[in-house]
């Protein structure tokens, strides 16, 4: 198994190219199930989760070629609608095939994703919404069995909680439904917006894109002709590199970003004392060295993203004072705290609240527990005195393209080694 060895203390300088968003590319690939044409997608991030998801579609019978960041996928040859446990267990986002499969084929079986390191993560809201659209849902032998022999029907869906993949699943299902679906309390994340925009370009009538009330006029099973798609930039990868400069010091230009997707993260970094220069799709971050403490509450877009919470905890560990983090979305998303404590951090946890008293960090052996927790450990290591070894980095490989190559080009002392 690979691990990262990082010697702290180097400042970061230069330019880094931000990849396409994993969390946008996944539903886009799922959306290819609604298409009758070859779907061409560029700016696909080269990360493990994408490979896993393409494999899932191949297992169903889809054909695809992935050439660097360009994907061509055709789903007309799908001959199975069963997403099996061996793939779904690797990646919860596999649930994104549920809506498109039942909408197109009227029947599918998708393994229940189960819990994960950051909490129970149920899919009850996805299932209740599909039932409202006329699907029969049964849970049997660890699988969700969804059937809608006569197709899905438009319905009014009110999500009890805002759910990102839930909204994506239902928007995609509604695109092929018979009639109009109104989704209330919909997610407004940029990845959801991109899904809606692609459907709209394909001729599906949609109102309320980017708002909490989305109306989708279904095509009654008429398959779509999807346009050429360019995946939006990864706001979480961008946020992670911004944090890398914040914690290590230096001056770095991030290329191919969307500043509007980063408003809350930039706001918090600015509160912490970082400066920025904007130039179209590029942003330069300038560190003056010191970091002020920060107060964070994770919430839905455009608020502060839970996927940036761990990285900011790493910054808080070396800030000049006491910071607080209130994790409101996932009940168990502080797994990185105990690893940061191994590096000398002063963190007190009380349920979903963390209080972090800034101090120095020292290198240690630490264990990655989930994707974003892993990046927090890498950030902490960039600043820590001495050497840190981050183990179990397969979590990082799920969502960060060439992390160590990008960081070492900026001047970090980081190496991938084998245990
Ligand atoms: C997506 C992102 C993930 C991010 C999260 C929150 C992808 C592939 N993943 O995950 O990186 O951290 O949004 O921004 O895009 N919930 C229920 N029942 C449901 C669905 C969700 O109770 O049926 C709860 C969850 O447990 C959580 C909250 O709703 O507390 C939000 O979760 P949700 O937005 O669904 O997260 P994901 O879409 O799984």
Tab-separated table of C-alpha atoms in Angstrom, residues 61-389:
chain	number	residue	atom	x	y	z
A	61	UNK	CA	-23.131	-3.213	-20.716
A	62	UNK	CA	-22.219	0.381	-21.651
A	63	UNK	CA	-19.216	0.948	-23.916
A	64	UNK	CA	-16.700	3.673	-23.176
A	65	UNK	CA	-13.239	4.989	-23.908
A	66	UNK	CA	-11.320	7.220	-21.547
A	67	UNK	CA	-8.438	9.077	-23.152
A	68	UNK	CA	-6.780	11.308	-20.552
A	69	UNK	CA	-9.510	13.671	-19.442
A	70	UNK	CA	-11.823	12.879	-22.400
A	71	UNK	CA	-14.544	10.306	-22.027
A	72	UNK	CA	-16.767	8.845	-24.725
A	73	UNK	CA	-19.589	6.715	-23.392
A	74	UNK	CA	-22.514	4.996	-25.054
A	75	UNK	CA	-25.227	3.342	-22.999
A	76	UNK	CA	-27.449	1.990	-25.797
A	77	UNK	CA	-25.845	-1.436	-25.321
A	78	UNK	CA	-26.839	-1.706	-21.631
A	79	UNK	CA	-28.111	-5.253	-21.067
A	80	UNK	CA	-28.235	-5.413	-17.266
A	81	UNK	CA	-29.735	-3.007	-14.749
A	82	UNK	CA	-28.166	-4.504	-11.638
A	83	UNK	CA	-25.478	-2.423	-9.897
A	84	UNK	CA	-23.767	-5.014	-7.753
A	85	UNK	CA	-22.387	-4.750	-4.239
A	86	UNK	CA	-18.715	-5.192	-5.234
A	87	UNK	CA	-18.770	-1.811	-7.019
A	88	UNK	CA	-21.328	0.112	-4.961
A	89	UNK	CA	-19.497	-0.632	-1.703
A	90	UNK	CA	-16.437	1.152	-3.111
A	91	UNK	CA	-18.327	4.340	-3.756
A	92	UNK	CA	-21.586	5.618	-2.318
A	93	UNK	CA	-22.175	7.879	-5.311
A	94	UNK	CA	-23.037	4.702	-7.265
A	95	UNK	CA	-26.583	5.394	-6.074
A	96	UNK	CA	-26.668	7.999	-8.882
A	97	UNK	CA	-27.531	5.262	-11.379
A	98	UNK	CA	-30.790	4.480	-9.569
A	99	UNK	CA	-32.921	7.341	-10.972
A	100	UNK	CA	-31.650	7.122	-14.576
A	101	UNK	CA	-31.916	3.289	-14.719
A	102	UNK	CA	-35.471	3.063	-13.431
A	103	UNK	CA	-36.504	6.023	-15.599
A	104	UNK	CA	-35.165	4.433	-18.785
A	105	UNK	CA	-35.662	0.709	-18.218
A	106	UNK	CA	-38.529	0.623	-15.706
A	107	UNK	CA	-36.592	-1.767	-13.475
A	108	UNK	CA	-33.262	-1.853	-11.685
A	109	UNK	CA	-31.468	-3.311	-8.720
A	110	UNK	CA	-28.858	-1.220	-6.961
A	111	UNK	CA	-26.928	-2.483	-3.979
A	112	UNK	CA	-27.557	-0.441	-0.834
A	113	UNK	CA	-24.469	1.704	-0.269
A	114	UNK	CA	-24.405	1.259	3.523
A	115	UNK	CA	-22.659	3.614	5.921
A	116	UNK	CA	-19.254	5.187	5.525
A	117	UNK	CA	-16.569	6.775	7.649
A	118	UNK	CA	-18.395	10.095	7.916
A	119	UNK	CA	-21.754	8.730	9.046
A	120	UNK	CA	-24.791	6.588	8.276
A	121	UNK	CA	-25.670	8.483	5.068
A	122	UNK	CA	-29.130	7.077	4.328
A	123	UNK	CA	-30.782	7.205	0.881
A	124	UNK	CA	-34.354	7.305	2.168
A	125	UNK	CA	-35.037	10.653	0.487
A	126	UNK	CA	-34.014	9.306	-2.951
A	127	UNK	CA	-36.315	6.321	-2.474
A	128	UNK	CA	-39.315	8.280	-1.163
A	129	UNK	CA	-39.074	10.647	-4.130
A	130	UNK	CA	-39.010	7.796	-6.658
A	131	UNK	CA	-42.018	6.232	-4.936
A	132	UNK	CA	-43.866	9.536	-5.333
A	133	UNK	CA	-43.065	9.286	-9.033
A	134	UNK	CA	-44.825	5.928	-9.180
A	135	UNK	CA	-41.917	3.526	-8.660
A	136	UNK	CA	-42.330	0.506	-6.423
A	137	UNK	CA	-39.362	0.183	-4.109
A	138	UNK	CA	-38.416	-2.988	-2.307
A	139	UNK	CA	-35.329	-3.655	-0.216
A	140	UNK	CA	-34.250	-7.265	-0.578
A	141	UNK	CA	-30.961	-9.053	0.115
A	142	UNK	CA	-29.119	-5.745	0.482
A	143	UNK	CA	-30.455	-4.342	-2.787
A	144	UNK	CA	-32.855	-1.562	-3.652
A	145	UNK	CA	-35.212	-3.016	-6.244
A	146	UNK	CA	-37.007	-0.253	-8.104
A	147	UNK	CA	-39.680	-0.903	-10.697
A	148	UNK	CA	-41.921	1.359	-12.736
A	149	UNK	CA	-43.137	-0.886	-15.562
A	150	UNK	CA	-45.220	1.866	-17.172
A	151	UNK	CA	-42.557	4.522	-16.614
A	152	UNK	CA	-42.199	7.210	-13.968
A	153	UNK	CA	-44.813	9.934	-13.575
A	154	UNK	CA	-44.280	13.600	-12.780
A	155	UNK	CA	-44.896	14.427	-9.106
A	156	UNK	CA	-44.414	17.073	-6.450
A	157	UNK	CA	-41.392	16.167	-4.359
A	158	UNK	CA	-40.558	17.948	-1.125
A	159	UNK	CA	-37.182	16.915	0.230
A	160	UNK	CA	-37.181	16.874	4.041
A	161	UNK	CA	-33.465	17.665	3.924
A	162	UNK	CA	-31.399	19.204	1.162
A	163	UNK	CA	-29.640	16.357	-0.612
A	164	UNK	CA	-27.141	16.819	-3.425
A	165	UNK	CA	-27.125	13.370	-5.033
A	166	UNK	CA	-30.820	13.002	-4.144
A	167	UNK	CA	-31.650	16.125	-6.162
A	168	UNK	CA	-29.440	14.925	-9.048
A	169	UNK	CA	-31.055	11.474	-9.044
A	170	UNK	CA	-34.578	12.897	-9.138
A	171	UNK	CA	-33.831	15.602	-11.716
A	172	UNK	CA	-32.417	12.905	-14.018
A	173	UNK	CA	-35.327	10.532	-13.366
A	174	UNK	CA	-37.813	13.364	-13.937
A	175	UNK	CA	-36.235	14.113	-17.324
A	176	UNK	CA	-37.669	10.885	-18.786
A	177	UNK	CA	-40.872	10.842	-16.702
A	178	UNK	CA	-44.369	11.337	-18.043
A	179	UNK	CA	-45.427	14.814	-16.933
A	180	UNK	CA	-44.015	17.561	-14.758
A	181	UNK	CA	-41.977	17.051	-11.590
A	182	UNK	CA	-41.552	19.854	-9.101
A	183	UNK	CA	-38.733	19.471	-6.606
A	184	UNK	CA	-38.976	21.640	-3.499
A	185	UNK	CA	-36.028	22.159	-1.126
A	186	UNK	CA	-33.680	21.144	-3.955
A	187	UNK	CA	-29.900	21.381	-3.611
A	188	UNK	CA	-28.297	24.418	-5.274
A	189	UNK	CA	-24.727	23.110	-5.508
A	190	UNK	CA	-22.891	23.979	-8.762
A	191	UNK	CA	-22.778	20.258	-9.627
A	192	UNK	CA	-26.600	20.120	-9.501
A	193	UNK	CA	-26.778	23.258	-11.639
A	194	UNK	CA	-24.537	21.696	-14.277
A	195	UNK	CA	-26.759	18.595	-14.483
A	196	UNK	CA	-29.838	20.784	-14.991
A	197	UNK	CA	-28.089	22.916	-17.613
A	198	UNK	CA	-27.017	19.874	-19.632
A	199	UNK	CA	-30.567	18.504	-19.566
A	200	UNK	CA	-31.873	21.879	-20.684
A	201	UNK	CA	-29.393	21.983	-23.586
A	202	UNK	CA	-30.596	18.490	-24.528
A	203	UNK	CA	-34.130	19.852	-24.947
A	204	UNK	CA	-35.628	19.007	-21.537
A	205	UNK	CA	-37.635	21.987	-20.291
A	206	UNK	CA	-36.468	22.954	-16.800
A	207	UNK	CA	-37.359	25.947	-14.658
A	208	UNK	CA	-35.708	27.164	-11.483
A	209	UNK	CA	-32.147	26.010	-12.228
A	210	UNK	CA	-29.904	27.018	-9.323
A	211	UNK	CA	-32.865	27.661	-7.013
A	212	UNK	CA	-34.428	25.485	-4.325
A	213	UNK	CA	-37.499	24.848	-6.500
A	214	UNK	CA	-36.766	23.005	-9.737
A	215	UNK	CA	-39.458	22.082	-12.251
A	216	UNK	CA	-38.659	19.400	-14.828
A	217	UNK	CA	-40.959	18.659	-17.764
A	218	UNK	CA	-40.371	14.991	-18.609
A	219	UNK	CA	-40.016	13.616	-22.148
A	220	UNK	CA	-42.134	10.521	-21.439
A	221	UNK	CA	-39.228	8.137	-22.064
A	222	UNK	CA	-37.976	9.831	-25.202
A	223	UNK	CA	-34.218	9.409	-24.929
A	224	UNK	CA	-31.965	12.457	-24.989
A	225	UNK	CA	-29.322	13.686	-27.359
A	226	UNK	CA	-26.727	14.955	-24.890
A	227	UNK	CA	-24.428	17.783	-26.066
A	228	UNK	CA	-20.642	17.832	-25.690
A	229	UNK	CA	-19.982	18.424	-22.016
A	230	UNK	CA	-17.074	20.072	-20.189
A	231	UNK	CA	-17.038	19.217	-16.489
A	232	UNK	CA	-16.981	22.296	-14.240
A	233	UNK	CA	-13.792	22.921	-12.217
A	234	UNK	CA	-13.470	21.107	-8.913
A	235	UNK	CA	-14.249	23.680	-6.213
A	236	UNK	CA	-13.086	21.315	-3.468
A	237	UNK	CA	-9.754	20.589	-5.141
A	238	UNK	CA	-9.326	24.348	-5.678
A	239	UNK	CA	-10.237	25.024	-2.038
A	240	UNK	CA	-7.696	22.427	-0.925
A	241	UNK	CA	-4.857	24.125	-2.870
A	242	UNK	CA	-5.912	27.505	-1.472
A	243	UNK	CA	-5.619	25.961	1.995
A	244	UNK	CA	-2.230	24.475	1.086
A	245	UNK	CA	-0.881	27.971	0.424
A	246	UNK	CA	-2.627	29.330	3.515
A	247	UNK	CA	-0.935	26.767	5.763
A	248	UNK	CA	2.470	26.492	4.062
A	249	UNK	CA	2.838	30.140	3.031
A	250	UNK	CA	3.808	31.445	-0.415
A	251	UNK	CA	2.030	32.717	-3.531
A	252	UNK	CA	0.284	30.426	-6.010
A	253	UNK	CA	-1.984	30.947	-9.021
A	254	UNK	CA	-4.802	28.422	-9.392
A	255	UNK	CA	-5.811	28.024	-13.027
A	256	UNK	CA	-9.195	26.970	-14.402
A	257	UNK	CA	-11.369	27.769	-11.416
A	258	UNK	CA	-14.829	29.262	-11.054
A	259	UNK	CA	-14.597	32.009	-8.395
A	260	UNK	CA	-18.391	32.083	-7.892
A	261	UNK	CA	-18.260	28.495	-6.668
A	262	UNK	CA	-15.688	29.403	-4.019
A	263	UNK	CA	-17.283	32.429	-2.398
A	264	UNK	CA	-17.661	31.016	1.125
A	265	UNK	CA	-14.202	29.421	1.142
A	266	UNK	CA	-12.557	32.620	-0.127
A	267	UNK	CA	-14.483	34.610	2.489
A	268	UNK	CA	-13.158	32.444	5.325
A	269	UNK	CA	-9.601	32.521	3.957
A	270	UNK	CA	-9.836	36.284	3.718
A	271	UNK	CA	-10.995	36.380	7.383
A	272	UNK	CA	-7.891	34.333	8.197
A	273	UNK	CA	-5.632	36.948	6.561
A	274	UNK	CA	-5.087	35.651	3.011
A	275	UNK	CA	-5.132	37.973	-0.001
A	276	UNK	CA	-6.291	37.276	-3.549
A	277	UNK	CA	-5.916	38.590	-7.079
A	278	UNK	CA	-8.590	37.549	-9.580
A	279	UNK	CA	-8.115	37.236	-13.305
A	280	UNK	CA	-11.025	35.603	-15.128
A	281	UNK	CA	-10.750	31.831	-14.399
A	282	UNK	CA	-7.506	32.190	-12.439
A	283	UNK	CA	-6.931	33.247	-8.888
A	284	UNK	CA	-3.693	34.095	-7.135
A	285	UNK	CA	-3.530	33.520	-3.403
A	286	UNK	CA	-0.950	35.424	-1.397
A	287	UNK	CA	-0.004	34.461	2.121
A	288	UNK	CA	1.513	36.928	4.549
A	289	UNK	CA	2.492	34.109	6.919
A	290	UNK	CA	0.216	34.575	9.946
A	291	UNK	CA	-3.249	32.987	10.140
A	292	UNK	CA	-6.112	34.471	12.178
A	293	UNK	CA	-8.507	32.035	13.872
A	294	UNK	CA	-11.790	31.253	12.123
A	295	UNK	CA	-15.415	30.366	12.948
A	296	UNK	CA	-17.022	27.872	10.589
A	297	UNK	CA	-20.487	26.337	10.246
A	298	UNK	CA	-20.835	23.803	7.451
A	299	UNK	CA	-24.001	24.049	5.435
A	300	UNK	CA	-25.407	23.730	1.928
A	301	UNK	CA	-24.200	25.819	-1.022
A	302	UNK	CA	-23.593	28.742	-1.152
A	303	UNK	CA	-22.639	28.324	2.515
A	304	UNK	CA	-19.421	26.738	3.730
A	305	UNK	CA	-19.041	23.190	2.300
A	306	UNK	CA	-18.619	20.193	4.586
A	307	UNK	CA	-16.092	18.895	2.046
A	308	UNK	CA	-13.737	21.761	3.083
A	309	UNK	CA	-14.224	21.355	6.829
A	310	UNK	CA	-11.267	19.025	7.469
A	311	UNK	CA	-8.868	21.219	5.498
A	312	UNK	CA	-9.880	24.278	7.536
A	313	UNK	CA	-9.403	22.315	10.735
A	314	UNK	CA	-5.776	21.809	9.667
A	315	UNK	CA	-5.419	25.586	9.190
A	316	UNK	CA	-7.067	26.262	12.550
A	317	UNK	CA	-4.452	24.025	14.219
A	318	UNK	CA	-1.742	26.591	13.433
A	319	UNK	CA	-3.823	29.801	13.584
A	320	UNK	CA	-3.045	32.504	16.062
A	321	UNK	CA	-5.899	31.905	18.553
A	322	UNK	CA	-9.023	29.803	19.087
A	323	UNK	CA	-11.186	28.630	16.165
A	324	UNK	CA	-14.511	26.794	16.180
A	325	UNK	CA	-16.038	24.428	13.648
A	326	UNK	CA	-19.693	23.376	13.741
A	327	UNK	CA	-20.256	20.362	11.436
A	328	UNK	CA	-23.971	20.408	10.636
A	329	UNK	CA	-24.200	17.945	7.719
A	330	UNK	CA	-22.539	14.700	8.747
A	331	UNK	CA	-22.572	13.296	12.263
A	332	UNK	CA	-19.173	11.639	12.237
A	333	UNK	CA	-16.991	13.916	10.197
A	334	UNK	CA	-14.242	14.695	12.708
A	335	UNK	CA	-12.188	11.516	12.189
A	336	UNK	CA	-9.205	13.647	11.139
A	337	UNK	CA	-9.168	15.369	14.573
A	338	UNK	CA	-7.551	12.439	16.375
A	339	UNK	CA	-4.860	12.185	13.676
A	340	UNK	CA	-4.179	15.941	13.869
A	341	UNK	CA	-3.911	15.549	17.649
A	342	UNK	CA	-1.159	12.967	16.991
A	343	UNK	CA	0.679	15.811	15.270
A	344	UNK	CA	0.374	17.971	18.386
A	345	UNK	CA	-2.885	19.798	17.610
A	346	UNK	CA	-5.026	21.107	20.475
A	347	UNK	CA	-8.579	20.084	19.460
A	348	UNK	CA	-11.562	19.544	21.763
A	349	UNK	CA	-14.607	17.791	20.328
A	350	UNK	CA	-18.107	18.100	21.720
A	351	UNK	CA	-20.604	16.345	19.455
A	352	UNK	CA	-20.678	18.234	16.177
A	353	UNK	CA	-18.603	21.102	17.601
A	354	UNK	CA	-14.831	21.347	17.480
A	355	UNK	CA	-12.760	23.940	19.312
A	356	UNK	CA	-9.234	24.294	18.040
A	357	UNK	CA	-6.517	26.214	19.824
A	358	UNK	CA	-3.765	27.147	17.393
A	359	UNK	CA	-0.195	26.022	18.085
A	360	UNK	CA	2.690	24.297	16.308
A	361	UNK	CA	2.363	20.944	14.539
A	362	UNK	CA	4.988	18.208	14.537
A	363	UNK	CA	5.504	15.420	12.015
A	364	UNK	CA	4.067	11.971	12.868
A	365	UNK	CA	2.703	8.786	11.304
A	366	UNK	CA	-0.976	9.410	10.599
A	367	UNK	CA	-3.786	7.473	8.994
A	368	UNK	CA	-6.184	8.781	6.373
A	369	UNK	CA	-9.817	7.917	7.184
A	370	UNK	CA	-11.790	9.437	4.322
A	371	UNK	CA	-11.157	11.516	1.253
A	372	UNK	CA	-11.193	15.049	2.671
A	373	UNK	CA	-9.757	13.975	6.041
A	374	UNK	CA	-6.741	12.698	4.118
A	375	UNK	CA	-6.159	16.035	2.467
A	376	UNK	CA	-6.287	17.751	5.868
A	377	UNK	CA	-3.429	15.536	7.030
A	378	UNK	CA	-1.373	16.396	3.948
A	379	UNK	CA	-1.979	20.110	4.588
A	380	UNK	CA	-0.961	19.775	8.234
A	381	UNK	CA	2.194	17.937	7.136
A	382	UNK	CA	3.178	20.785	4.789
A	383	UNK	CA	3.453	23.028	7.829
A	384	UNK	CA	4.579	20.595	10.545
A	385	UNK	CA	8.089	20.504	11.951
A	386	UNK	CA	9.873	17.401	10.648
A	387	UNK	CA	8.538	14.472	8.626
A	388	UNK	CA	4.974	13.172	8.421
A	389	UNK	CA	3.925	9.902	6.835
